[in-house]
CSV table of C-alpha atoms in Angstrom, one decimal:
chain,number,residue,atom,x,y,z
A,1,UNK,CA,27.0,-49.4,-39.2
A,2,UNK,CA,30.0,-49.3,-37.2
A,3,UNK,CA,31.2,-52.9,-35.3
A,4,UNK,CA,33.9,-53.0,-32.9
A,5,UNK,CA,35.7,-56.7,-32.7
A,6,UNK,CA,36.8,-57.8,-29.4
A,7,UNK,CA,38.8,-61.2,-29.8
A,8,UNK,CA,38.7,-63.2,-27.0
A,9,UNK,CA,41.2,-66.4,-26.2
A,10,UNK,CA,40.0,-69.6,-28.3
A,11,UNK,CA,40.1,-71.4,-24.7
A,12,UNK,CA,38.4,-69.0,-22.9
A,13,UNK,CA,34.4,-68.9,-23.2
A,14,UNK,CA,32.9,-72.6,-24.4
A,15,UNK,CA,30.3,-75.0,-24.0
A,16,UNK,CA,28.7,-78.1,-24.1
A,17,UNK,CA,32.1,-79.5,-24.5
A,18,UNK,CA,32.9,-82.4,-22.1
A,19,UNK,CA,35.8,-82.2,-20.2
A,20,UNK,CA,37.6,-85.9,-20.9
A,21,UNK,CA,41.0,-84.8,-18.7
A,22,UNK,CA,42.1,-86.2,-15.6
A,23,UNK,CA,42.4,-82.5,-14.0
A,24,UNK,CA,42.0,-78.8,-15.1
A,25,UNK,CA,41.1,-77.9,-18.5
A,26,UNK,CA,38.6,-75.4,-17.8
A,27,UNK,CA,37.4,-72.1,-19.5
A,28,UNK,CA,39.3,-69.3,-17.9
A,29,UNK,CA,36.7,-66.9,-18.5
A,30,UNK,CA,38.9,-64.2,-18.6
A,31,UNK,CA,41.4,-62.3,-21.9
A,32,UNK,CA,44.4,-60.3,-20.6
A,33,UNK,CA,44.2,-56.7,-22.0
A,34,UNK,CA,47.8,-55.6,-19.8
A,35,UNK,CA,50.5,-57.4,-19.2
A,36,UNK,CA,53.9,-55.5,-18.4
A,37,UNK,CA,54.5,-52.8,-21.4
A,38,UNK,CA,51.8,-55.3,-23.4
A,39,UNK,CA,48.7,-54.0,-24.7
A,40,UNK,CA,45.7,-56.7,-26.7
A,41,UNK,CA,45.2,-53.6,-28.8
A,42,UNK,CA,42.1,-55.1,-30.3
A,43,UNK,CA,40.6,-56.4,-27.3
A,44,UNK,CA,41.6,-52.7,-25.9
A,45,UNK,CA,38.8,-51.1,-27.9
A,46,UNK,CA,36.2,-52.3,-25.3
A,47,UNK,CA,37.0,-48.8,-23.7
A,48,UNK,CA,35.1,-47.2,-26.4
A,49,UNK,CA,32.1,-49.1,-26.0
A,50,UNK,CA,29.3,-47.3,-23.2
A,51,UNK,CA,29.4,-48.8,-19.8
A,52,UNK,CA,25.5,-48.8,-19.9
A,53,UNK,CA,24.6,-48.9,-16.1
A,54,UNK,CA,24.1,-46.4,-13.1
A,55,UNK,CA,26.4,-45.5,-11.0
A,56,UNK,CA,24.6,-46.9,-7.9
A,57,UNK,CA,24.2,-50.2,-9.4
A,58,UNK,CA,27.8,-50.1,-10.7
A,59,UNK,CA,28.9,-49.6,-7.3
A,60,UNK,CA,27.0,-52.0,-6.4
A,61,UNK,CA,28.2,-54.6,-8.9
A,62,UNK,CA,31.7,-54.1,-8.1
A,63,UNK,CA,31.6,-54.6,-4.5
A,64,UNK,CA,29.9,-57.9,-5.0
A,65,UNK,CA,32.4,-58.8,-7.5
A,66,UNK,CA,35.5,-57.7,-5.2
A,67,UNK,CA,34.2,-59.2,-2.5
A,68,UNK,CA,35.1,-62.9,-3.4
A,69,UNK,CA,38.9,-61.6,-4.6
A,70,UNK,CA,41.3,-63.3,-2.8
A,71,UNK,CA,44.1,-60.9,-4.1
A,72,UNK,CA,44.1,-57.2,-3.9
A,73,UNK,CA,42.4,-55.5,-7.5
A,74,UNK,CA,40.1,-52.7,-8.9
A,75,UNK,CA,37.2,-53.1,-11.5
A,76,UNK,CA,38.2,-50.1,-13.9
A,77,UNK,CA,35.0,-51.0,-16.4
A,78,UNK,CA,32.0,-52.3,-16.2
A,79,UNK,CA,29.7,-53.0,-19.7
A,80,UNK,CA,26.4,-54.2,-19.5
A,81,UNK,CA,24.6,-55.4,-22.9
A,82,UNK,CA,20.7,-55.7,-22.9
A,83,UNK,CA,20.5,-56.5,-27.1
A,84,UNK,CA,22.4,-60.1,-27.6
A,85,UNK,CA,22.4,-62.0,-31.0
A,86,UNK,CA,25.1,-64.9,-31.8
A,87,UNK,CA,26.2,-65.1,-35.3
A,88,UNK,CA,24.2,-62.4,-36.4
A,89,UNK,CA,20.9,-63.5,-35.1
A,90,UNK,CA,19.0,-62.2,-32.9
A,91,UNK,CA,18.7,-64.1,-29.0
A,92,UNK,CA,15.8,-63.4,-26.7
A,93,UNK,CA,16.8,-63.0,-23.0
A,94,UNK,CA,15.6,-61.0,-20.1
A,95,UNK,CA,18.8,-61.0,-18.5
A,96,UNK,CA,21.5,-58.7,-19.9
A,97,UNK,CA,25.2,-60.0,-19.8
A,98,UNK,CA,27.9,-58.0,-18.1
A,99,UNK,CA,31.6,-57.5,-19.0
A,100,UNK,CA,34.2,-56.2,-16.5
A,101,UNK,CA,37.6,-55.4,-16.5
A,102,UNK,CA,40.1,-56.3,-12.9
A,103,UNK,CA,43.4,-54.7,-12.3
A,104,UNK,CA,45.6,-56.2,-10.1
A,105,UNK,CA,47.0,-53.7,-7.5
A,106,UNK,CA,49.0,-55.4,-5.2
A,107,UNK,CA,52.5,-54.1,-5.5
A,108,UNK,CA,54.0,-57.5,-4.1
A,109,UNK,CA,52.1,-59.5,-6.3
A,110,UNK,CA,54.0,-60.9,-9.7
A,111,UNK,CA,50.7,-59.6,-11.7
A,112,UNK,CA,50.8,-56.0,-10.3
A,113,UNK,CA,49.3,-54.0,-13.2
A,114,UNK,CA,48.0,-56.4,-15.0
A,115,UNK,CA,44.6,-56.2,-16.9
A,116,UNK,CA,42.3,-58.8,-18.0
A,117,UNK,CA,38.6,-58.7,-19.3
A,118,UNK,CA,36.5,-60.9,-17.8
A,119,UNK,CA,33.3,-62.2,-18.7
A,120,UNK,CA,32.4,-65.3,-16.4
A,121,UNK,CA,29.1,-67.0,-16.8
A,122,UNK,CA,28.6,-67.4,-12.7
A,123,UNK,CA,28.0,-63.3,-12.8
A,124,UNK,CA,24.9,-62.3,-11.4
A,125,UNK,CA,23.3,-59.1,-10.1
A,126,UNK,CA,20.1,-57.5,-9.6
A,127,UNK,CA,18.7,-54.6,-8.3
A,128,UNK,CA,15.3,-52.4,-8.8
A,129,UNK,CA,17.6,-50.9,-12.2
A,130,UNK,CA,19.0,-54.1,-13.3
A,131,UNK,CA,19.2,-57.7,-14.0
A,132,UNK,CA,22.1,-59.3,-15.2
A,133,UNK,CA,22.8,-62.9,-15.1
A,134,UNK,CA,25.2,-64.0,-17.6
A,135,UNK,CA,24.5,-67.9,-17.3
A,136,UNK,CA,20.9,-66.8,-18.4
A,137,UNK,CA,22.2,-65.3,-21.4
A,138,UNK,CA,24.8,-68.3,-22.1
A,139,UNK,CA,21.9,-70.8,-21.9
A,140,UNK,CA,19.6,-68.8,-24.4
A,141,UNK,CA,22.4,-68.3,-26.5
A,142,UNK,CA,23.5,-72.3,-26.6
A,143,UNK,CA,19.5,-73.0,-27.0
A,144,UNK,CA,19.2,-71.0,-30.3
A,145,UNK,CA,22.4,-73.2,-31.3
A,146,UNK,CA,20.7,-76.5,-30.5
A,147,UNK,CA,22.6,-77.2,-28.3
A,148,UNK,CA,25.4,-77.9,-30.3
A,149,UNK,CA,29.4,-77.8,-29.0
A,150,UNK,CA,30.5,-74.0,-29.3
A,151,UNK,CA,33.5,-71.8,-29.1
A,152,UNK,CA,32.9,-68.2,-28.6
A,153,UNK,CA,35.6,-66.6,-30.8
A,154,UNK,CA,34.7,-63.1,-30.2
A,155,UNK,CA,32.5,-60.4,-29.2
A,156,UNK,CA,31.1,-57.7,-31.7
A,157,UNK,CA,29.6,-54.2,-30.4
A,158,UNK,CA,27.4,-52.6,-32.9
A,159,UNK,CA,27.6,-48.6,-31.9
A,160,UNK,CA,24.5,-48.4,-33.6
A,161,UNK,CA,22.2,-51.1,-32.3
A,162,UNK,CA,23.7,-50.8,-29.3
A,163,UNK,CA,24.1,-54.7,-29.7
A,164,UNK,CA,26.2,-57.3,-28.9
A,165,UNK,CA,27.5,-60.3,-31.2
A,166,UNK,CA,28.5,-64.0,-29.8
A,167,UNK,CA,31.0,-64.4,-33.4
A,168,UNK,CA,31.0,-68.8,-32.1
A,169,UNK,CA,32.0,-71.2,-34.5
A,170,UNK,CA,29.9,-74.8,-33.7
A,171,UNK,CA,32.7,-77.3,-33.4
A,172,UNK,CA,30.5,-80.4,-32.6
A,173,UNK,CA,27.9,-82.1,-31.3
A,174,UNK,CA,26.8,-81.8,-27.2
A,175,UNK,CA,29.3,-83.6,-25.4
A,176,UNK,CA,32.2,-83.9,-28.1
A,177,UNK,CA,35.3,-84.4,-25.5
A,178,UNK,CA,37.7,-81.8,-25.1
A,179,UNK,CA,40.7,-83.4,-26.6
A,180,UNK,CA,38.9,-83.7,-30.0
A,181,UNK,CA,38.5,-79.9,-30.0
A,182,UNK,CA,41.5,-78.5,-28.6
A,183,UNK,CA,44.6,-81.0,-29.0
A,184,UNK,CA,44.9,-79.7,-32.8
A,185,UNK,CA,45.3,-76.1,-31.5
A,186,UNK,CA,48.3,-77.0,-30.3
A,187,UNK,CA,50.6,-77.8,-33.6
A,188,UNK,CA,49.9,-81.1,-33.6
A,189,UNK,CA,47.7,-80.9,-37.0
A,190,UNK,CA,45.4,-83.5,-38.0
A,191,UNK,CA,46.3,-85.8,-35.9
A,192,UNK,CA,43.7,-88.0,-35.6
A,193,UNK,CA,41.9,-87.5,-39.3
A,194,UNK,CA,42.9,-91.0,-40.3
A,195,UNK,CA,41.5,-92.6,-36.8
A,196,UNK,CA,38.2,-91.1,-36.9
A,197,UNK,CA,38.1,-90.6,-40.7
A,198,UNK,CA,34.2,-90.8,-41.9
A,199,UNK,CA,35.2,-91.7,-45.3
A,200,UNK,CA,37.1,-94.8,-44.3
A,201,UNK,CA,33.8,-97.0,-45.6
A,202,UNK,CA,33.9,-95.1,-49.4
A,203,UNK,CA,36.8,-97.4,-50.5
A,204,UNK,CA,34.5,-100.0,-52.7
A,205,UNK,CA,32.4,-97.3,-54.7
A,206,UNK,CA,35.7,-95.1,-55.1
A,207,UNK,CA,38.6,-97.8,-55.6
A,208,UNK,CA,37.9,-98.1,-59.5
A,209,UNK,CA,37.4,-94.6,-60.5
A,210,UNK,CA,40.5,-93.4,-58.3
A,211,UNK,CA,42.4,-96.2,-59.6
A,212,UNK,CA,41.5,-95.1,-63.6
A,213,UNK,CA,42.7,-91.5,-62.6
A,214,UNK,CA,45.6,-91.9,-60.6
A,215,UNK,CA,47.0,-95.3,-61.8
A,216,UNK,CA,45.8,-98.9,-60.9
A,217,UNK,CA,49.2,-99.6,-59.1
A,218,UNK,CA,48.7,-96.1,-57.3
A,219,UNK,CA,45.9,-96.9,-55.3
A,220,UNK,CA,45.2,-99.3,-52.1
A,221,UNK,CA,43.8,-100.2,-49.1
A,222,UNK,CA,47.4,-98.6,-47.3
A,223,UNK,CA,47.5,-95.2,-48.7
A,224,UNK,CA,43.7,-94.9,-49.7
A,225,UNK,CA,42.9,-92.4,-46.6
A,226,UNK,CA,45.7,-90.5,-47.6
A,227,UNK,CA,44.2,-90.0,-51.2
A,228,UNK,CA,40.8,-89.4,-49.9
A,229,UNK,CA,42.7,-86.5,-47.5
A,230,UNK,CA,43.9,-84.9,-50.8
A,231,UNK,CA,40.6,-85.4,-52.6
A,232,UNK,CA,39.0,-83.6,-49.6
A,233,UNK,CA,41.4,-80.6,-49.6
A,234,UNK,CA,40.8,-80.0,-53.5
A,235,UNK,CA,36.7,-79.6,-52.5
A,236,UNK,CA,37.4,-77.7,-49.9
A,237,UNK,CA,39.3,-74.7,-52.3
A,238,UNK,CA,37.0,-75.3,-55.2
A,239,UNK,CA,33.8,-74.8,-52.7
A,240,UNK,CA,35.8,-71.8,-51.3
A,241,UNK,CA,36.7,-70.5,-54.7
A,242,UNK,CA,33.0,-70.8,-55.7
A,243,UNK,CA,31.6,-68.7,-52.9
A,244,UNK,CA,34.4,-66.2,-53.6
A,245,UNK,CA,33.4,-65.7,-56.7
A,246,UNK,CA,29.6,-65.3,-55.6
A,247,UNK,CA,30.8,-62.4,-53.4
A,248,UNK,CA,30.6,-64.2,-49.7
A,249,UNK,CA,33.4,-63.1,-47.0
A,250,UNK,CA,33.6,-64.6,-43.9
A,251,UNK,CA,35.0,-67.6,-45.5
A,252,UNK,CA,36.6,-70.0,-43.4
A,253,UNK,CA,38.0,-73.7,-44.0
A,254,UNK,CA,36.5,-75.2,-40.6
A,255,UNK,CA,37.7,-78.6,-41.7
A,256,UNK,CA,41.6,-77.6,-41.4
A,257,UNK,CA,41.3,-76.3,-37.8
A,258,UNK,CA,38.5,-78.9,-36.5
A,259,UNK,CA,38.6,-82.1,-38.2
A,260,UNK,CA,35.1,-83.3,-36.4
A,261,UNK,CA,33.3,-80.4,-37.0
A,262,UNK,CA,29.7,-80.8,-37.9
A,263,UNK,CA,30.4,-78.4,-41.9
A,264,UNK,CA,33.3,-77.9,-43.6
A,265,UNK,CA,33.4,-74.6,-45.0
A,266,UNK,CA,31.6,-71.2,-43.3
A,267,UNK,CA,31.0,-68.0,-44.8
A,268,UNK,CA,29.1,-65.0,-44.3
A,269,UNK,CA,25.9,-64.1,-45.8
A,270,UNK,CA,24.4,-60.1,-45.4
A,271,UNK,CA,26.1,-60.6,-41.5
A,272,UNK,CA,24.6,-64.1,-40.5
A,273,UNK,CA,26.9,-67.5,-40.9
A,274,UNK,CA,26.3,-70.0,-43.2
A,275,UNK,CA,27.5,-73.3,-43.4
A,276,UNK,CA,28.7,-76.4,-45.7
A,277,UNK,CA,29.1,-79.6,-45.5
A,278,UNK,CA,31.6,-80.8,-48.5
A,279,UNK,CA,30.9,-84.4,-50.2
A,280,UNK,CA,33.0,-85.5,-53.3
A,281,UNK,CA,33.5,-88.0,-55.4
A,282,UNK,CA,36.4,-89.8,-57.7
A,283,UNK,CA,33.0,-91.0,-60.0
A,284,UNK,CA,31.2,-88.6,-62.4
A,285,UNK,CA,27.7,-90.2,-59.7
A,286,UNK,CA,25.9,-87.8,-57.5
A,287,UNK,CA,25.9,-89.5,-54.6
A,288,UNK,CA,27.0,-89.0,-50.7
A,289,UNK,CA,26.9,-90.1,-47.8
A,290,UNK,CA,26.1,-88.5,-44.5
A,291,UNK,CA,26.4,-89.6,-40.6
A,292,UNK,CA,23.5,-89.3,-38.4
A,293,UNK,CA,24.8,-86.4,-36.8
A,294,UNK,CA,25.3,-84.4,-39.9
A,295,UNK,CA,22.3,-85.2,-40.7
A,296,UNK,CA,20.6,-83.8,-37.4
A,297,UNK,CA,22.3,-80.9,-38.1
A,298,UNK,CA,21.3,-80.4,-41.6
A,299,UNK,CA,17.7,-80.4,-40.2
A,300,UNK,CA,17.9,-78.3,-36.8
A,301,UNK,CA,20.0,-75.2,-39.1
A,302,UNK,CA,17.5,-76.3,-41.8
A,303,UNK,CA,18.1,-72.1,-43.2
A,304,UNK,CA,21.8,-72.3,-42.9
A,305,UNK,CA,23.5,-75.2,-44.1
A,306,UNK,CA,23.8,-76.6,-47.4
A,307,UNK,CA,25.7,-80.0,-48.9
A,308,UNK,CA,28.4,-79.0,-52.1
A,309,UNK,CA,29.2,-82.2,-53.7
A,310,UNK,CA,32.2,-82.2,-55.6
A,311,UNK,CA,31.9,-85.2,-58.2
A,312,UNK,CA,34.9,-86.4,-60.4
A,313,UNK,CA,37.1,-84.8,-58.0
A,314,UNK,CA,40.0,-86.1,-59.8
A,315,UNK,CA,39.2,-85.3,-63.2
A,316,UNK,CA,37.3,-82.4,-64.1
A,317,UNK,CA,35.7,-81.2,-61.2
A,318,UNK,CA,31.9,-80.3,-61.3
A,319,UNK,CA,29.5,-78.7,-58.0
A,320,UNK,CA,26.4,-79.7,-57.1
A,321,UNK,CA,24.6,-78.0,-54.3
A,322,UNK,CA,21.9,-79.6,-51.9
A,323,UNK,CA,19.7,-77.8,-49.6
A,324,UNK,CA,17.6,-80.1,-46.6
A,325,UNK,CA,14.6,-80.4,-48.7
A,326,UNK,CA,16.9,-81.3,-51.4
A,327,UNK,CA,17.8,-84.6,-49.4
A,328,UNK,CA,14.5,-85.4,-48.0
A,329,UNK,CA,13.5,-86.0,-51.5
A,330,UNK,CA,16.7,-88.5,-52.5
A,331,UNK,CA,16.8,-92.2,-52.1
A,332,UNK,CA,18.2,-93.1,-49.3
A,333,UNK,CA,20.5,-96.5,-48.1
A,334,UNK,CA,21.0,-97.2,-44.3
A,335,UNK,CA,24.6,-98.8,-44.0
A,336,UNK,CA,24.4,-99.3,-40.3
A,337,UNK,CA,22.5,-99.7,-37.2
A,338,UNK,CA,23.7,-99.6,-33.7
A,339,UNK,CA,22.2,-102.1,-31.4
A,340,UNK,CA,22.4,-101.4,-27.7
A,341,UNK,CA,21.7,-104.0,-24.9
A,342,UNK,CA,20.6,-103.4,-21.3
A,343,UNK,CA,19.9,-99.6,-21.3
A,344,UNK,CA,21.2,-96.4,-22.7
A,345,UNK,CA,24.3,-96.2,-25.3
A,346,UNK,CA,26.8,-94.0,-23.7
C-alpha cells in the first residue's frame, strides 16, 4: 500500500467550532502550493494523484468555479474522490468531494503565479457523470465523529484503494469556542491550563500523599496546580513510553497542543486512531475522576478510547488501563449537578 500525505494548514478546514471573535476568523479553505520561487513540496504531490473525472464534466466544473472569480485565474487540477474514510474508517456518502488547484494569472496582480489548493465545502456540481458536493461529504464525515469539534490536519491518497483519508484530530466538544482551540497555536503555550484546569477539585484526596512525597512544607493551595501540571506531564511520557514499547506509532501528546481536548494521548492502531484519556494519582488508590463530557465521549468512541491511570505518580509509578465497560462496572460518586432556571443552559 502506497499513501501520499497532503498536509493542509491547521486553520484551514474545521468544524463545529464556534466562532467567539468580534470579526473574521474563518476557515480559509484553501493551502498555498506556489508562492514566488516557493514550492509546499509535500502538499505538491497532489499532482501524482488521478484527476478522476471526464473531460466534459471537468470543463464543466471549472467554468462554474471561474465564474464567481473576481480576479483573473486558471484551474490547473481538478481531483475528484468517490471512496472517503476519516481516520482510517470508512464514511458512507453518495457525494464524492472535489479538490482543485487556482492560479492566479493576472500579471498586475501582487499574487501573479501563485498556487493554492483549494478544497471549500460550498463546492457543488452535478451532471448525468457526476455528483459532487463537498458539504455532503463534510457532514457525513463530522456525523461518524459525533459530532465532535474537528481539525482536518491532512489529506491521505491511497494509490491502491483509490481512497481518500480525513487524518482530523477531535479537539473538543460541538461548539468549543475558537479561542480555546487556536490561541495556543500561536506561542502562547498553556495559557489558560490553570483557569480551566479539571483537576483544580483533586486537592483534598491528593494533598497528603503529595505532601509525604514531595515535602509537607512543599505543598499548598498556591502552587498545587503547578504540581498537578508536572504530575500530568510524567503520565503523559510513561503512557507514551508504554505504547512505544507495545509497538503503536502515530503517537501524539494531544494534551501539549490542546489543553481541552476530549484524550490526552493518540496513537495509531493497524491504520485507525486510538485514543486516551490519562488519570493519575499521588495515592497508591485506583481511582479517577471524569467530567461529563469525557464521559460522553468514552461512550460514543466506545472501540477507541481507553482511560490509563497512572497511580503513585510520584513514587513508583504503576498503569492501569480501563476500557468503557470497564467503568460501567465501577462505583461511581456524582460531585456536582448543574441547576438551570427558566429554560435552556447556554
Amino acid at each position: 500500500m502506497s499513501v501520499i500525505r497532503l498536509p493542509i494548514d491547521i486553520k484551514s478546514l474545521y468544524f463545529n467550532i464556534k466562532n467567539d471573535n468580534e470579526t473574521g476568523h474563518t476557515a480559509t479553505v484553501a493551502t498555498p502550493l506556489k508562492q514566488g520561487s516557493s514550492i509546499h513540496e509535500e502538499l505538491a504531490q497532489i499532482r501524482n494523484i488521478p484527476e478522476n473525472i471526464n473531460s466534459y464534466s471537468r470543463d464543466s466544473l471549472i467554468s462554474q468555479i471561474l465564474s464567481k472569480s473576481r480576479a483573473a485565474a486558471i484551474i490547473t487540477d481538478v481531483f475528484v474522490f468517490e471512496s472517503i474514510s476519516v481516520n482510517g474508517t470508512s464514511v458512507e456518502c453518495e457525494s464524492r468531494f472535489c479538490i482543485y488547484i487556482r492560479e492566479e494569472t493576472d500579471p498586475q496582480n501582487f499574487h501573479f503565479g501563485r498556487q493554492k489548493v483549494h478544497y471549500p465545502p460550498t463546492l457543488k456540481f452535478s451532471d448525468s457523470d457526476i455528483d459532487i458536493n463537498n458539504r455532503k461529504v463534510i457532514d457525513a464525515i463530522s456525523e461518524s465523529l459525533c459530532n465532535y469539534a474537528f481539525i482536518v490536519e491532512a489529506f491521505e491518497y491511497d494509490t491502491e484503494s483509490k481512497n481518500l483519508n480525513f487524518d482530523v484530530t477531535i479537539v473538543g466538544e460541538n461548539g468549543i469556542p475558537y479561542s480555546k482551540i487556536f490561541l495556543n497555536k500561536r506561542g502562547v503555550g498553556n495559557k489558560f491550563s490553570s483557569v480551566f484546569n479539571e483537576f483544580a477539585d483533586t486537592y483534598d484526596s491528593e494533598i497528603i500523599s503529595l505532601r509525604e512525597h514531595l515535602g509537607y512544607e512543599n505543598v499548598s493551595p498556591e502552587n498545587y496546580m503547578e504540581i498537578i501540571n508536572r504530575n500530568k506531564s510524567v503520565a503523559v511520557n510513561r503512557i507514551c513510553s508504554e505504547l512505544n514499547n507495545s509497538g503503536f506509532g502515530g503517537i501524539r501528546k494531544l494534551a501539549e497542543e490542546y489543553p481541552y481536548s476530549l484524550y490526552d494521548v493518540e496513537y495509531s492502531d493497524r491504520g485507525k486512531k486510538k485514543f486516551v484519556i490519562i488519570r493519575f494519582t499521588s495515592t497508591k488508590t485506583n481511582y479517577f475522576s471524569l467530567p461529563y463530557n469525557k464521559i460522553k465521549f468514552c461512550n460514543d468512541f466506545a472501540d477507541s478510547v481507553k482511560i490509563a491511570l497512572v497511580t503513585d505518580v510520584n513514587g513508583i509509578p504503576n498503569v492501569h488501563w480501563y476500557a468503557i465497560e470497564d467503568l460501567n462496572k465501577m462505583n461511581k460518586t456524582i460531585n456536582s449537578i448543574t441547576y438551570t432556571n427558566g429554560g435552556e443552559h447556554s
